[in-house]
Short mmCIF file of C-alpha atoms and ligand atoms in Angstrom, two decimals:
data_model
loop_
_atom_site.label_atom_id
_atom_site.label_comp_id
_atom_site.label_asym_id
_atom_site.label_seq_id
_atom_site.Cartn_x
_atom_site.Cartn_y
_atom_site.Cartn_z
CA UNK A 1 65.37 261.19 200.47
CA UNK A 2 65.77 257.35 200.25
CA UNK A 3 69.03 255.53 200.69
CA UNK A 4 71.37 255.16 197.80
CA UNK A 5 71.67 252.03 196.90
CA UNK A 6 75.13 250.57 195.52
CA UNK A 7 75.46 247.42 193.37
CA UNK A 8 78.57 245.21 192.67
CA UNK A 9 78.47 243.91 189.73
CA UNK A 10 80.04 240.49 188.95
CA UNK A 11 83.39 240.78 186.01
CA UNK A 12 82.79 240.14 182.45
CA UNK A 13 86.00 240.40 181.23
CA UNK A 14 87.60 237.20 180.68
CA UNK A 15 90.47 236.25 183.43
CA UNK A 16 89.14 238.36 185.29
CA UNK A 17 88.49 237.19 189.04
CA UNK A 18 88.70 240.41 191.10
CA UNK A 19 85.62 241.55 192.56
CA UNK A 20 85.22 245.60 193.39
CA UNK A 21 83.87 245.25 196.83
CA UNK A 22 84.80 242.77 199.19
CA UNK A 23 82.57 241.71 202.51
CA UNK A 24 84.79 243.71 204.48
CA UNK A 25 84.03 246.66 202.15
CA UNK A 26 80.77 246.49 202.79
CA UNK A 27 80.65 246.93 206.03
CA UNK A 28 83.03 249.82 205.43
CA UNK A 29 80.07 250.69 202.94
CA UNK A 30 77.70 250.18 205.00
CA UNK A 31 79.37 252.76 207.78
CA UNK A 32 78.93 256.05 205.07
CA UNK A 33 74.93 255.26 204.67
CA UNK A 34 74.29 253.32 201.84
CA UNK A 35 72.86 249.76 201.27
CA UNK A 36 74.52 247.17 199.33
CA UNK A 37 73.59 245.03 196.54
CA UNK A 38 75.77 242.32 195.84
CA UNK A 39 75.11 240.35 192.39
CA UNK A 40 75.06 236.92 192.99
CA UNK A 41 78.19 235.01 192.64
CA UNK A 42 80.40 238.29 192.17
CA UNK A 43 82.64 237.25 194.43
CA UNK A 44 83.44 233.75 193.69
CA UNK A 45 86.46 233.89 192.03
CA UNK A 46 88.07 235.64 194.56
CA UNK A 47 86.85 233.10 197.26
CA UNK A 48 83.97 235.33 198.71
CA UNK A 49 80.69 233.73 198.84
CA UNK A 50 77.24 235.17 198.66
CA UNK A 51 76.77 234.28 202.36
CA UNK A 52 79.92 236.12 203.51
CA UNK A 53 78.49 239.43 201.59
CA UNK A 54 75.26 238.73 203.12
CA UNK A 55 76.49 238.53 206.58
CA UNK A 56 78.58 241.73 205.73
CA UNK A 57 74.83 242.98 205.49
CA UNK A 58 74.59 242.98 201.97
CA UNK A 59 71.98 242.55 199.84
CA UNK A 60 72.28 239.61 197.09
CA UNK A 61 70.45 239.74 193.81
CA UNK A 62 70.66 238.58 189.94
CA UNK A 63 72.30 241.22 187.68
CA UNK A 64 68.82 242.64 187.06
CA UNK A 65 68.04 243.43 190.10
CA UNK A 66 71.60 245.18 190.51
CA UNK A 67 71.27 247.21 187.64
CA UNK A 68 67.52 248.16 188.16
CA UNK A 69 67.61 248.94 191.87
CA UNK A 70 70.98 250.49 192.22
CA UNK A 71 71.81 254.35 192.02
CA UNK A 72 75.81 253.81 192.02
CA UNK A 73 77.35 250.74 189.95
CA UNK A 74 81.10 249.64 190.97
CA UNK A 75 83.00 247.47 188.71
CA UNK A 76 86.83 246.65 188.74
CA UNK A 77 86.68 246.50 184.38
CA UNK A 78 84.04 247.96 182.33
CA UNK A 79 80.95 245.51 182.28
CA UNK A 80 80.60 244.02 178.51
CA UNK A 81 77.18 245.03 178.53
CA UNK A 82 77.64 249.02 179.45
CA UNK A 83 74.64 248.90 176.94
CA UNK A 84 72.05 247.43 180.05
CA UNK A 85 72.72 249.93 182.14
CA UNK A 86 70.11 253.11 182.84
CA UNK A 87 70.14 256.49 182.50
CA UNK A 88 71.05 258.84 185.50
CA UNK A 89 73.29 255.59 187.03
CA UNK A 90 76.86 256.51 188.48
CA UNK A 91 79.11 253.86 187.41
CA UNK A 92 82.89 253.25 189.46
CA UNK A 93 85.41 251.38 188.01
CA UNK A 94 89.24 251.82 186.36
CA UNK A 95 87.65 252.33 182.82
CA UNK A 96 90.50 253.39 180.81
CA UNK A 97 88.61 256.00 178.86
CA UNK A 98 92.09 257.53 177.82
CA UNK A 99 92.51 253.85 176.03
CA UNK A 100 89.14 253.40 175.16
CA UNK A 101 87.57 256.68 174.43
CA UNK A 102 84.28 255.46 172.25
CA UNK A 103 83.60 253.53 175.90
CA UNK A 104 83.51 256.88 177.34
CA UNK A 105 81.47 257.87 174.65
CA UNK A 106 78.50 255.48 174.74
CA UNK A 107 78.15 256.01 178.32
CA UNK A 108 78.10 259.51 178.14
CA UNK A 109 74.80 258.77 175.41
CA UNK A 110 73.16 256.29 177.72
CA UNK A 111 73.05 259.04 180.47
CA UNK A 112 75.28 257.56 182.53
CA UNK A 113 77.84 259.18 184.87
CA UNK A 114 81.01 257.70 184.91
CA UNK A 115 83.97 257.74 187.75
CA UNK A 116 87.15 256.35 185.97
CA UNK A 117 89.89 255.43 189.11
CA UNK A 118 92.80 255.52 186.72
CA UNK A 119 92.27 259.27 186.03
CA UNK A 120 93.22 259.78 189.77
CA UNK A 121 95.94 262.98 190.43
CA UNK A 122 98.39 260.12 192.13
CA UNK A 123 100.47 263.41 193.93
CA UNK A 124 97.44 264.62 195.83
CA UNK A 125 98.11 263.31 199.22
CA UNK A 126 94.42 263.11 199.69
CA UNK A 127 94.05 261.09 196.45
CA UNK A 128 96.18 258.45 197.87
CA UNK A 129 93.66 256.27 199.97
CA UNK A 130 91.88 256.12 196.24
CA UNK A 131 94.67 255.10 194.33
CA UNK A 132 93.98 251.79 192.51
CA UNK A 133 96.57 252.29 189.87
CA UNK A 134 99.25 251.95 192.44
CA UNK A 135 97.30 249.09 194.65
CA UNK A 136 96.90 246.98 191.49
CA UNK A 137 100.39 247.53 190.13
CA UNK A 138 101.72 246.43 193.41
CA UNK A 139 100.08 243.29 193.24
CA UNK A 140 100.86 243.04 189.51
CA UNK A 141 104.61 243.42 190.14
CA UNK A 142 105.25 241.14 193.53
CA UNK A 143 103.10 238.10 191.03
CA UNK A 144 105.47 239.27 188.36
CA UNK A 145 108.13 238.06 190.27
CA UNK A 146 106.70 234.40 191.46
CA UNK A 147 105.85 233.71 187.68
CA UNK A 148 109.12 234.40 186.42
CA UNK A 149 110.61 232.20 189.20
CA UNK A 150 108.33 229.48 188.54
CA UNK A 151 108.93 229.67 184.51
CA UNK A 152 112.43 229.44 185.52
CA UNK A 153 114.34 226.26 185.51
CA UNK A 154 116.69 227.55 187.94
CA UNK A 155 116.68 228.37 191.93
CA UNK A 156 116.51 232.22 192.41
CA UNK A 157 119.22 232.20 195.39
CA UNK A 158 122.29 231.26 195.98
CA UNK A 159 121.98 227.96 197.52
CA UNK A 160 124.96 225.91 199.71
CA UNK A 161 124.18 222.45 200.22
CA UNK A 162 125.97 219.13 199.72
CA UNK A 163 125.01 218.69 196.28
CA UNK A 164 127.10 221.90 195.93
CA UNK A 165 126.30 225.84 195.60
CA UNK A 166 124.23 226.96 192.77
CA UNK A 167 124.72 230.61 191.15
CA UNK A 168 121.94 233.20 191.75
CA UNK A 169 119.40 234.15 188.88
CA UNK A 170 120.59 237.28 187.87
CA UNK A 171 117.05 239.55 187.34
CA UNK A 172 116.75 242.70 185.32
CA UNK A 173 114.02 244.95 186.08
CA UNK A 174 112.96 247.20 183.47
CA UNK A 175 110.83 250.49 184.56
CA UNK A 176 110.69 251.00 188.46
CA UNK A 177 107.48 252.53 188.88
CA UNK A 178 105.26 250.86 191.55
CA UNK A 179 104.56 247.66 190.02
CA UNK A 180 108.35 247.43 188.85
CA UNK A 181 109.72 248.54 192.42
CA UNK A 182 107.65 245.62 193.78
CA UNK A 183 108.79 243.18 191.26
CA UNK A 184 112.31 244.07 192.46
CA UNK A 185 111.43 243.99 195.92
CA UNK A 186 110.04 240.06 195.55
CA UNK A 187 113.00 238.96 193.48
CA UNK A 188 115.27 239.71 196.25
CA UNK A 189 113.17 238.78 198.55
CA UNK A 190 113.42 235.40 197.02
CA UNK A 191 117.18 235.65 197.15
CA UNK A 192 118.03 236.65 192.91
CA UNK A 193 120.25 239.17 192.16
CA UNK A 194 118.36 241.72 191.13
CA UNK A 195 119.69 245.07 188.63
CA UNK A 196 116.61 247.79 187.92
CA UNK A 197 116.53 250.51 184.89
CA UNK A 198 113.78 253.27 184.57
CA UNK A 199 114.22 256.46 182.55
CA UNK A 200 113.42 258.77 185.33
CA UNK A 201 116.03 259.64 187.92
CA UNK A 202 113.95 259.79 191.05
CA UNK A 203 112.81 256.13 189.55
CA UNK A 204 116.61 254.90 189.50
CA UNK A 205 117.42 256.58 193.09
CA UNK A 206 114.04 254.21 194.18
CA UNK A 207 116.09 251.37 192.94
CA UNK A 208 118.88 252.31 194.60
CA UNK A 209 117.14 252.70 197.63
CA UNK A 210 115.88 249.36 197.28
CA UNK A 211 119.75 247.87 197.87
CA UNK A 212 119.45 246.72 193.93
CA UNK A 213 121.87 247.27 191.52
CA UNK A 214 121.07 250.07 188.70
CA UNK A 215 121.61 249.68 185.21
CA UNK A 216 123.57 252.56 183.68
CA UNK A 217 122.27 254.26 180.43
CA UNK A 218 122.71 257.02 179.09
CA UNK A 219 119.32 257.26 177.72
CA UNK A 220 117.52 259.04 180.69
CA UNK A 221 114.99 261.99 180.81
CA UNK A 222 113.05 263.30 183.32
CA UNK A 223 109.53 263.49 182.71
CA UNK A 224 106.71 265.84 183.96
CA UNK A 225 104.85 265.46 187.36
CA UNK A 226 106.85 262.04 188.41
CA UNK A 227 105.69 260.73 185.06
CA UNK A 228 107.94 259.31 182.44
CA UNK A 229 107.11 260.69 178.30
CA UNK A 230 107.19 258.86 175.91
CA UNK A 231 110.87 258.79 173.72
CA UNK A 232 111.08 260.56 170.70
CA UNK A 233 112.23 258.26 167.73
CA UNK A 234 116.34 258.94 168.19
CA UNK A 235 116.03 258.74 171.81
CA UNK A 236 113.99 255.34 171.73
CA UNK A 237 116.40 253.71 169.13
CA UNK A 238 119.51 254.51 171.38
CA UNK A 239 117.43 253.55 174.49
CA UNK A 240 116.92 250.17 172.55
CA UNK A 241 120.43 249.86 171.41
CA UNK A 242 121.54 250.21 174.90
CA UNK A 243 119.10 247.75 176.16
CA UNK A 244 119.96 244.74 173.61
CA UNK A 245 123.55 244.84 174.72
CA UNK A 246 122.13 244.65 178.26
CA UNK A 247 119.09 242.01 178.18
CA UNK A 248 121.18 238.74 177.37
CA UNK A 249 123.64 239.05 180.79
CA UNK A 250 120.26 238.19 181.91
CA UNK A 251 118.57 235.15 183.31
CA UNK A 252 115.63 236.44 183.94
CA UNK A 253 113.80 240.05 182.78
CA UNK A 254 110.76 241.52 183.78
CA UNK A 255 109.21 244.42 181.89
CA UNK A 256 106.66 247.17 183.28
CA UNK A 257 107.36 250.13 181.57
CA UNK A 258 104.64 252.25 180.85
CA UNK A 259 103.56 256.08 179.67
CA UNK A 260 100.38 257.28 181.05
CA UNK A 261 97.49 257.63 177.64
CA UNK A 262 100.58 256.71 175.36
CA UNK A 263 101.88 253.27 173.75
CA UNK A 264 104.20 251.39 176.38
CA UNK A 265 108.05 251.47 174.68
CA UNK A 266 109.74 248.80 173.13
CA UNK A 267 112.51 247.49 175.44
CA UNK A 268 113.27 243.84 174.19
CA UNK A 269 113.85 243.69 171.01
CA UNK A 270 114.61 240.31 169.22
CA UNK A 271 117.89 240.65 168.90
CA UNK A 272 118.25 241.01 171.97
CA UNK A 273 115.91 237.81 172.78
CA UNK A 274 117.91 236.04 170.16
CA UNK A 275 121.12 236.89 172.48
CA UNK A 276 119.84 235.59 175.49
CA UNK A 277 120.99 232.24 176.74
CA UNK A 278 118.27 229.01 176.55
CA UNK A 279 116.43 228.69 179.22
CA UNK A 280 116.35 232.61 180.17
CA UNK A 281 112.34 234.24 180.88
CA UNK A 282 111.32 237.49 179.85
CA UNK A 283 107.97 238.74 181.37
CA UNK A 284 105.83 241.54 179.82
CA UNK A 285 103.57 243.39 182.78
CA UNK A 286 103.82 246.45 180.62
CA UNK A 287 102.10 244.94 177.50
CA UNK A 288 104.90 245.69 174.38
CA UNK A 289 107.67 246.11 175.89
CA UNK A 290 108.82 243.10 174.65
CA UNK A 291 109.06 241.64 170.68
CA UNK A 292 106.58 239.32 169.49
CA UNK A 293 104.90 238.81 173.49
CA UNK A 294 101.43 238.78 173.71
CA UNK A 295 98.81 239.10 176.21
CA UNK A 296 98.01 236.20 178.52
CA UNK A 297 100.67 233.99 176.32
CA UNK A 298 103.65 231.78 177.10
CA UNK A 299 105.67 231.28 174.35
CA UNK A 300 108.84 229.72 174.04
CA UNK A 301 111.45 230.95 170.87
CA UNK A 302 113.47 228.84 168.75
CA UNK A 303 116.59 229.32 170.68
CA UNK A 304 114.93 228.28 174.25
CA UNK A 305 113.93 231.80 175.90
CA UNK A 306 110.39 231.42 177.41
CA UNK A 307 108.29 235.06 176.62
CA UNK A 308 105.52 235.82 179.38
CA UNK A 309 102.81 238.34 178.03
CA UNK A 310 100.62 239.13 181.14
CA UNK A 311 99.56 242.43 181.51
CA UNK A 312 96.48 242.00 183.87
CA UNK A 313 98.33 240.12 186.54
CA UNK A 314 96.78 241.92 189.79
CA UNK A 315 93.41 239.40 188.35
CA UNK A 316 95.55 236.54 188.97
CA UNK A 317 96.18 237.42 193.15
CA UNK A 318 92.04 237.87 193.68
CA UNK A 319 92.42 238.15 197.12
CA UNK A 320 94.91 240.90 197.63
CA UNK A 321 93.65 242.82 194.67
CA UNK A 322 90.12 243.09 195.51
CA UNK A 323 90.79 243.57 198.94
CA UNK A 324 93.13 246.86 198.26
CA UNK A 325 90.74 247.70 195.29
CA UNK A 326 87.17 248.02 197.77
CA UNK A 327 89.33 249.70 200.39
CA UNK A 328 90.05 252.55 197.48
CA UNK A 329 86.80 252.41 195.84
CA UNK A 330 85.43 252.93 199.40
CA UNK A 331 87.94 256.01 200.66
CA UNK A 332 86.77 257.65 196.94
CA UNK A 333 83.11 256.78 197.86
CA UNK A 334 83.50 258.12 201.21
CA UNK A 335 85.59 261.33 199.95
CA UNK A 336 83.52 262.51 197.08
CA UNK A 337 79.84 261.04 197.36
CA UNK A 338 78.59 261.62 200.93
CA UNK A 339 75.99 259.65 201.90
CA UNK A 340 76.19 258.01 198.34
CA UNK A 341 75.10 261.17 196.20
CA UNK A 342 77.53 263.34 193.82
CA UNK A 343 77.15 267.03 194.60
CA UNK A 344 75.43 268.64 192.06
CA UNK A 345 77.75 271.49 191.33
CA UNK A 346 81.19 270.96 193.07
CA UNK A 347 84.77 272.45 192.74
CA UNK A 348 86.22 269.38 194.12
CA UNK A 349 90.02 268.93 192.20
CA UNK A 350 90.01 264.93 192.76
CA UNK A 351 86.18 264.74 191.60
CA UNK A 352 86.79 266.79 188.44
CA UNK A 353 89.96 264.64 187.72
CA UNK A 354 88.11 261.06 187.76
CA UNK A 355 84.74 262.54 186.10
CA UNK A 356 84.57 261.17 182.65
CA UNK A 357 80.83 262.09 181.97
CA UNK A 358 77.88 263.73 183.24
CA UNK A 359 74.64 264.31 182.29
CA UNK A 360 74.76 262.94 178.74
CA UNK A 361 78.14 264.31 177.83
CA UNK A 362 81.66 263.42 177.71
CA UNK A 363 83.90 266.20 180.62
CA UNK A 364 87.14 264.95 180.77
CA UNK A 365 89.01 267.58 179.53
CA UNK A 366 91.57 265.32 178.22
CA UNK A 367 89.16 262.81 176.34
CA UNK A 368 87.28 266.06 174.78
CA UNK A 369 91.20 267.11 173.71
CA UNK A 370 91.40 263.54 172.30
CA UNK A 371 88.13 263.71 170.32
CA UNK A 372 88.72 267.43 168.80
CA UNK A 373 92.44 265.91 167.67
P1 LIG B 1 103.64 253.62 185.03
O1 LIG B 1 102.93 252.31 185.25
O2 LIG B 1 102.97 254.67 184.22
O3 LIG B 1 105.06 253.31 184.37
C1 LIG B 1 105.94 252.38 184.95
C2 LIG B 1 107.36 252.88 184.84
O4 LIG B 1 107.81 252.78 183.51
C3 LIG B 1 107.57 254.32 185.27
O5 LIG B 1 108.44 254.39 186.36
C4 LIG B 1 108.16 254.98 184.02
O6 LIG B 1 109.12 255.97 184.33
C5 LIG B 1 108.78 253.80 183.33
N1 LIG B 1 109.07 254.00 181.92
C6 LIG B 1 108.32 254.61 180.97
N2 LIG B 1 108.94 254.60 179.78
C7 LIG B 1 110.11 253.96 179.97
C8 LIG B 1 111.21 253.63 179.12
N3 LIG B 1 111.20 253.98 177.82
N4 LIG B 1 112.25 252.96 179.66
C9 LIG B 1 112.27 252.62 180.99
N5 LIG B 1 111.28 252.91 181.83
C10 LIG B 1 110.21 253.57 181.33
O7 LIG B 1 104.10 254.26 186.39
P2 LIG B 1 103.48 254.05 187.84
O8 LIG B 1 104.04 252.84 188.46
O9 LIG B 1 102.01 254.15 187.73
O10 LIG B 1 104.07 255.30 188.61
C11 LIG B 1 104.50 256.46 187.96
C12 LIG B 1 105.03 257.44 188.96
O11 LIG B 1 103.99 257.95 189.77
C13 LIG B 1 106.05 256.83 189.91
O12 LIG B 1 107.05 257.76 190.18
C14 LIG B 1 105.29 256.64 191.16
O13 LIG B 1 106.10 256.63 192.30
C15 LIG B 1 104.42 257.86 191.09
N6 LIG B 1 103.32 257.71 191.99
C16 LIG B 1 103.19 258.63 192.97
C17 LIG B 1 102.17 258.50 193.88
C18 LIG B 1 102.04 259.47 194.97
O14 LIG B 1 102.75 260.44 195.02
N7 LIG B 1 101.12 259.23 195.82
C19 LIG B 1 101.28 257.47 193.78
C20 LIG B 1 101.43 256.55 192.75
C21 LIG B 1 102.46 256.69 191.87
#
């Protein structure tokens, strides 16, 4: 049999400057068997030249050359032209098929057989090496942090000096799942005084074991598998209640609260925003958690609160992101496709978790649930 070939495609998707495969990936690559094709200039935003993927031992070519020659396709987003790519090609990325089932769909009719990372089983201790979800959201919550510093017109710490001792920002964390736990962790690493919430108790005993404060609510649940549900309408308007006497003791609040294939909660409302003082910053990782934010947007309100919509903030730290991205894209590469090849039939529990279709047809049992609904 010939060697599998594996491309890296360059990002379509706008702000986007991660890169799936980094040189140092490809020589990890390189290690199981395959050969690498690099698209020209796919790692430029992320400061890695064609040369350094070249002298990784990569291959470089134009994007039809990638698509043409290569047998696996690895992407960090979908490509926006999923419609160029052939039949019987196996193509890695996080797709967010449970968010964007007709995606799932087409590829499924072009023949293609996709590998979605965010459909990972995060418990399986063998799954962890793989897990992008948690690599990006760690680099999504420690830039959280930095931009709501910078957007704030105060110091973070406690500061003594002879122009007298300034008060620390007091930051409120809202959901303390990885990216959130990180976001905490940076705040008080940059000296703020830092209070987390998350409706899940082990979530709040990871605050607490981060030496922040935790917000008490009584609005708490405990959700399946180390996953939060989403709030039925009582719960959710008491949760909110709760949260708009909270927000405006504030200076600064960052948001990452999320439910896995659901719509992230509501946590912000604008009375609450309208409570806060002028000059507060509210920052939105988990994309509507907070009124009226909106993604990639810095708005300020009428009353002086700035509103920070960024929900794709791992794209903004290239560097760490792609680097922790290729090292999971590699361990899944490594783990499921020896030598580069899928097994034809396999029982494998991580492979038939990330498999959203084969062979012409959609198999993720929870997109075919979504599509009979
Ligand atoms: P996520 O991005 O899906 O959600 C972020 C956080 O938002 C979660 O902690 C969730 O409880 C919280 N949340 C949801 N609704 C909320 C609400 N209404 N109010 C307040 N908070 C709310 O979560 P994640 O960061 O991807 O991680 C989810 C869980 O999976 C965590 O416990 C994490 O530790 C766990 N995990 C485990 C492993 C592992 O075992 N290897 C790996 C990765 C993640």
């Amino acid at each position: 049999m010939s060697m599998t070939t594996v491309g890296v495609l360059r990002e379509t998707a706008g702000r986007e400057r991660r890169v799936a495969i980094t040189p140092d990936g490809v020589t990890r690559l390189r290690r199981t068997g395959v050969r690498v094709l690099v698209e020209t200039g796919a790692g430029r935003h992320a400061w890695f030249s064609d040369p350094d993927y070249a002298a990784a031992g990569a291959d470089i070519g134009g994007r039809q050359q990638v698509y043409g020659e290569s047998d696996v396709l690895l992407v960090v987003r979908p490509p926006d032209d999923v419609a160029a790519l052939p039949a019987g090609r196996v193509l890695i990325g996080l797709l967010d098929p449970l968010g964007d089932p007709a995606l799932a769909q087409t590829l499924a009719e072009q023949g293609v057989t996709a590998i979605s990372l965010d459909l990972l089983p995060r418990t399986l201790s063998r799954a962890q090496p793989m897990d992008a979800l948690t690599s990006q959201a760690n680099v999504a919550g420690y830039k959280a942090a930095l931009l709501a510093a910078e957007a704030y017109g105060g110091f973070f710490p406690m500061l003594v000096t002879a122009a007298g001792t300034t008060r620390p920002a007091q930051v409120l964390v809202l959901g303390a799942g990885v990216a959130g736990l990180q976001a905490i962790a940076t705040a008080r690493r940059l000296g703020a005084l830092v209070t987390g919430y998350d409706v899940r108790a082990q979530a709040r005993a990871d605050i607490a074991s981060t030496g922040a404060a935790v917000l008490s609510m009584d609005a708490t649940q405990d959700g399946d598998g180390g996953y939060a549900r989403a709030l039925d309408e009582d719960e959710a308007a008491t949760q909110l209640r709760a949260l708009t006497q909270a927000v405006p003791r504030f200076d600064v609040v960052i948001t990452t609260a999320k439910v896995p294939g659901g719509r992230s909660p509501l946590l912000v409302s604008e009375d609450a925003l309208r409570a806060m003082r002028p000059g507060s910053v509210v920052l939105d990782l988990g994309g509507g958690n907070v009124a009226g934010s909106a993604p990639d947007t810095r708005t300020v309100t009428d009353h002086g609160v700035t509103v920070i919509g960024a929900p794709n903030l791992a794209a903004t730290v290239p560097v760490a992101a792609s680097t922790a991205y290729a090292r999971n894209v590699v361990a899944l590469i490594s783990s499921l496709m020896p030598e580069g090849r899928l097994p034809g039939e396999s029982s494998d529990e991580v492979l038939a978790a990330v498999l959203v279709c084969r062979d012409g047809a959609v198999v993720h049992p929870r997109l075919n649930e979504l599509e009979t609904r």
